[in-house]
Short mmCIF file of C-alpha atoms and ligand atoms in Angstrom, two decimals:
data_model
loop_
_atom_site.label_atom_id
_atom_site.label_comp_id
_atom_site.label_asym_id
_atom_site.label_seq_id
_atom_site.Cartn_x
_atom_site.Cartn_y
_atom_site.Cartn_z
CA UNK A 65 0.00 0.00 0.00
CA UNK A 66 2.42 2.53 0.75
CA UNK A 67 4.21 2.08 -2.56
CA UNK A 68 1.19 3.09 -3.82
CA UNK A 69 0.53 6.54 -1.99
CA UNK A 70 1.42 9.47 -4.38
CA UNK A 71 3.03 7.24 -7.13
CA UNK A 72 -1.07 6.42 -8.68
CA UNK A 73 -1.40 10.05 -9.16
CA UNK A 74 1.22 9.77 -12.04
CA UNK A 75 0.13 7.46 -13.75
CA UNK A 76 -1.19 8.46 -17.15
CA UNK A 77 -4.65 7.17 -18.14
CA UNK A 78 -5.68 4.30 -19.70
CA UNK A 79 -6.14 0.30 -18.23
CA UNK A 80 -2.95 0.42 -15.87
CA UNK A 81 -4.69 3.66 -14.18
CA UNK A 82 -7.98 1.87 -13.54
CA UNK A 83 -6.48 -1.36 -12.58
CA UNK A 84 -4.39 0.41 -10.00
CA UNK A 85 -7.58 2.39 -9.04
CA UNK A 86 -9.53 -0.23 -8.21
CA UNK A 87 -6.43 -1.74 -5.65
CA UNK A 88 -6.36 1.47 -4.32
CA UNK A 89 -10.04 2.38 -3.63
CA UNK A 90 -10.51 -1.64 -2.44
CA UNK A 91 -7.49 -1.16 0.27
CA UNK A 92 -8.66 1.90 1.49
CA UNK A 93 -12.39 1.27 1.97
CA UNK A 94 -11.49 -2.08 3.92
CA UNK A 95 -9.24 0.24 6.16
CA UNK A 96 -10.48 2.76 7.03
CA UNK A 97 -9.67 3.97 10.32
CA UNK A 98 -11.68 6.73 12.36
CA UNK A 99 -9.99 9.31 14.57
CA UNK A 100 -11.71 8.93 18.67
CA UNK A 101 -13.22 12.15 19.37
CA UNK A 102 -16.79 13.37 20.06
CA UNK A 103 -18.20 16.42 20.05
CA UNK A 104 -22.25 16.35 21.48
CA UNK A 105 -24.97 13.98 22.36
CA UNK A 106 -24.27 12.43 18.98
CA UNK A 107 -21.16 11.08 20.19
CA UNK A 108 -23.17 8.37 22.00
CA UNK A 109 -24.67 7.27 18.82
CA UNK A 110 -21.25 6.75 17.98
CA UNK A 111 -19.87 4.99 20.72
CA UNK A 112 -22.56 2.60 21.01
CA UNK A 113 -22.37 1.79 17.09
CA UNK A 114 -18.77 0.52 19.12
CA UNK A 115 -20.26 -1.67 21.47
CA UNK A 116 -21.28 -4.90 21.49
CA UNK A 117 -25.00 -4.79 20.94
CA UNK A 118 -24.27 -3.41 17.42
CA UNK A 119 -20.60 -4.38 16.67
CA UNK A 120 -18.78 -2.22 13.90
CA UNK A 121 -15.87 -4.34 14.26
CA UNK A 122 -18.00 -6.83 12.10
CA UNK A 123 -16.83 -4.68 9.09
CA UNK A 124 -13.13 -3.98 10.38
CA UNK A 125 -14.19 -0.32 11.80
CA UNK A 126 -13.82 -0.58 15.39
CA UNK A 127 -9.99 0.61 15.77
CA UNK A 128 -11.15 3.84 16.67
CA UNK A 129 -7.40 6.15 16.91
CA UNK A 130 -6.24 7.89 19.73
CA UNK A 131 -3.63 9.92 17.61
CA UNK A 132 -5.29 11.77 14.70
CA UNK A 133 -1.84 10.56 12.30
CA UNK A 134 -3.26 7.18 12.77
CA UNK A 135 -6.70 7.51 11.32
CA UNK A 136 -8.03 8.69 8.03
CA UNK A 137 -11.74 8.81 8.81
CA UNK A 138 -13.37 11.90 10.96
CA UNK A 139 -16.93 11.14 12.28
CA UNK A 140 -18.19 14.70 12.96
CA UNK A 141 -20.58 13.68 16.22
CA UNK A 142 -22.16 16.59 17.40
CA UNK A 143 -22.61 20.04 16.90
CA UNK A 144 -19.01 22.35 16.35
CA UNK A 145 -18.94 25.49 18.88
CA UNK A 146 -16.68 28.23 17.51
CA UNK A 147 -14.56 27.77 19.96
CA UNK A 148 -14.10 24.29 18.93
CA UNK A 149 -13.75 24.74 15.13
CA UNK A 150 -9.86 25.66 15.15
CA UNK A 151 -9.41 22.24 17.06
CA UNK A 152 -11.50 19.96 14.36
CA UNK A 153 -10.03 21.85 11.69
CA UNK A 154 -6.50 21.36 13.45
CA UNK A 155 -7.30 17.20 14.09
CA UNK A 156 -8.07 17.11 10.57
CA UNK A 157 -4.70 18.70 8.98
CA UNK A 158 -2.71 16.05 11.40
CA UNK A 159 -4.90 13.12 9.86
CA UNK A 160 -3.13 10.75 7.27
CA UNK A 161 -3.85 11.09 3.81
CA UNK A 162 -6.09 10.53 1.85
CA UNK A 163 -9.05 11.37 4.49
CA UNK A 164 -12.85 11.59 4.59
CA UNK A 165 -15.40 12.58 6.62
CA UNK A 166 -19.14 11.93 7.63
CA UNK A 167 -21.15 14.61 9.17
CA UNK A 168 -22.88 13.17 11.69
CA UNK A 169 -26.32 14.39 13.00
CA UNK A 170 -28.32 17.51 11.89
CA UNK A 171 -25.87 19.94 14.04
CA UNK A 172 -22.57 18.80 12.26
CA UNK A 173 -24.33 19.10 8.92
CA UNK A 174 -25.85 22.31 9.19
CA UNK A 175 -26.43 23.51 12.70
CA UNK A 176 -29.49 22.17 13.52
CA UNK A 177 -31.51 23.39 15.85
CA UNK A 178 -29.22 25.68 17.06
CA UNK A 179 -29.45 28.96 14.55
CA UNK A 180 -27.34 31.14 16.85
CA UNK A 181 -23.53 32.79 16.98
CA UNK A 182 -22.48 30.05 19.38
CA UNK A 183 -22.37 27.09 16.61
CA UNK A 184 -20.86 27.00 13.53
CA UNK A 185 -23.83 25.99 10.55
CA UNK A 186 -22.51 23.53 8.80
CA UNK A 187 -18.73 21.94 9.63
CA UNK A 188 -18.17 21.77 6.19
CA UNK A 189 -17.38 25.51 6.53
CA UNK A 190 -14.39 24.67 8.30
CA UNK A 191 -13.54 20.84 6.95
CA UNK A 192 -14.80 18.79 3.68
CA UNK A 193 -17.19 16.41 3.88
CA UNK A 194 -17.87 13.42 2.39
CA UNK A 195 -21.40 12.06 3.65
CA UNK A 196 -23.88 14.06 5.36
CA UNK A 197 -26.04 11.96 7.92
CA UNK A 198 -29.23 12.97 9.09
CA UNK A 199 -31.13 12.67 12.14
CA UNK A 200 -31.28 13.80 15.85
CA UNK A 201 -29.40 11.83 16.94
CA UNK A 202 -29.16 9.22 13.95
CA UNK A 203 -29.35 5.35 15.25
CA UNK A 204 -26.44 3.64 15.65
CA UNK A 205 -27.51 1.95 12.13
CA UNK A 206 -27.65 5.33 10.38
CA UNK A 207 -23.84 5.53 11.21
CA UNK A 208 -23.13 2.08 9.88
CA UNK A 209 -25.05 2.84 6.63
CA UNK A 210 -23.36 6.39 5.96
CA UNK A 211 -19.59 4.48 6.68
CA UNK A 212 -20.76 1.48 4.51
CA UNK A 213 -21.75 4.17 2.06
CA UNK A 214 -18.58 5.61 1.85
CA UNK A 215 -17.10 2.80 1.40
CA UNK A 216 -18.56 2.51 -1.90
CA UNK A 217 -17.58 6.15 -2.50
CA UNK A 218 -13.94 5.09 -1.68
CA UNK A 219 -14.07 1.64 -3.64
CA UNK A 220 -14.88 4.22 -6.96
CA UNK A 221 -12.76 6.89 -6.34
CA UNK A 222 -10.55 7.94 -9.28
CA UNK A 223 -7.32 8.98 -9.47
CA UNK A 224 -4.59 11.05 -11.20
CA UNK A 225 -5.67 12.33 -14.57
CA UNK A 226 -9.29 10.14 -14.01
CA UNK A 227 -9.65 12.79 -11.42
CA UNK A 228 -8.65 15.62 -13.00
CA UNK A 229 -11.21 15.36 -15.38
CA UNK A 230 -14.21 14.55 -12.91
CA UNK A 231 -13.30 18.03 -11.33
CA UNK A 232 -13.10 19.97 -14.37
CA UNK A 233 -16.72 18.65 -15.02
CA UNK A 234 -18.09 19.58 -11.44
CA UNK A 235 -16.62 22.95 -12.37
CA UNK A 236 -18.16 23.49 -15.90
CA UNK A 237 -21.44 22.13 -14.73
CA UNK A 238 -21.41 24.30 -11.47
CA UNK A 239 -20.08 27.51 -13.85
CA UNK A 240 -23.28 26.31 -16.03
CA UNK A 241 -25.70 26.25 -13.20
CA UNK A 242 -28.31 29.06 -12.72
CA UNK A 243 -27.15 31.55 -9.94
CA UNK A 244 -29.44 30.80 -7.20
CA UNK A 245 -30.71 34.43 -7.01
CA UNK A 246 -32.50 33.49 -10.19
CA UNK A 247 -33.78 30.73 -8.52
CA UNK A 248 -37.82 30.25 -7.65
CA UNK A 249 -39.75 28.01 -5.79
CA UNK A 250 -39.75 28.32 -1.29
CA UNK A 251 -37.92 31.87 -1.44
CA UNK A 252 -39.84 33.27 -4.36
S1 LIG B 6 -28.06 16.32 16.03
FE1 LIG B 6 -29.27 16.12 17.93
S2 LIG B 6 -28.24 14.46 19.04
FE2 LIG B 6 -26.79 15.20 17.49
S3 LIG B 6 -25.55 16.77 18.50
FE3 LIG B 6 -27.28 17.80 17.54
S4 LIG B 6 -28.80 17.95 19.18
FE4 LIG B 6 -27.34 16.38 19.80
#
């Protein structure tokens, strides 16, 4: 695996690119490691998806990381203070690469219930984010579904000049879009 790191992204395109791809995105999804931190009542979710009565280890997640350089998967459990951003935003930087990240809960994906100064709307203005989960709090199932989820996401992830591409078509599309003060419908 680690000859692999950095070495796919030159690869030109073509079968040796895909074939290499698909090693890649099938070692990473099956080891994925999450970083041990939790921010709200969410967190409980979390930490009984852990434990025994619903058993993440069966699909080789439970080595939750005490050191963020060990773990390549932040599960965003609870809502993000201001005062707490800089230190989620600091835990992800020390994280291995390549990383992802599930929002968990309706106060890590957009604030919630709590519209005010204190909480920042959305922690995907201070990280990326990979899966949004719903809820309040979601089930200890909901957790398992968005991680098997993203496993899927990783197993098709492309790379190098694969990649390129797919970005340069979010961009055109996005550049394409209508501007959303043209927009009708609710805020007409
Ligand atoms: S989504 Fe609900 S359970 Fe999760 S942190 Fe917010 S208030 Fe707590």
């Amino acid at each position: 695996m680690g000859l692999i790191v950095g070495l796919e992204e030159k690869l030109p395109s073509g079968f040796l690119l895909t074939t290499v791809e698909k090693l890649a995105g099938y070692m990473r999804k099956n080891s994925l490691w999450p970083a041990t931190f939790g921010l709200a009542c969410c967190a409980i979710e979390m930490m009984a998806a852990g434990a025994g009565r619903y058993d993440l280890a069966r699909f080789g997640m439970e080595v939750f990381r005490a050191s963020p350089r060990q773990a390549d998967l932040m599960i965003v459990a609870g809502r993000v203070s201001n005062k707490m951003a800089p230190v989620v935003r600091q835990i992800y930087d020390q994280m291995a690469a390549p990383k992802w990240t599930i929002a968990m809960g309706a106060c890590a994906s957009s604030g919630g219930m709590f519209n005010n100064y204190a909480i920042v709307q959305g922690v995907d203005h201070i990280i990326p984010v990979d899966i949004y989960l719903p809820g309040c709090p979601p089930r200890p199932e909901m957790l398992m579904d968005a991680i098997l989820k993203l496993h899927e996401q990783i197993g098709n992830e492309k790379l190098g000049p694969n990649r390129e591409k797919i970005i340069k078509d979010v961009e055109a599309a996005a550049l394409a879009a209508k501007p959303t003060h043209q927009l009708k419908g609710l805020l007409a």
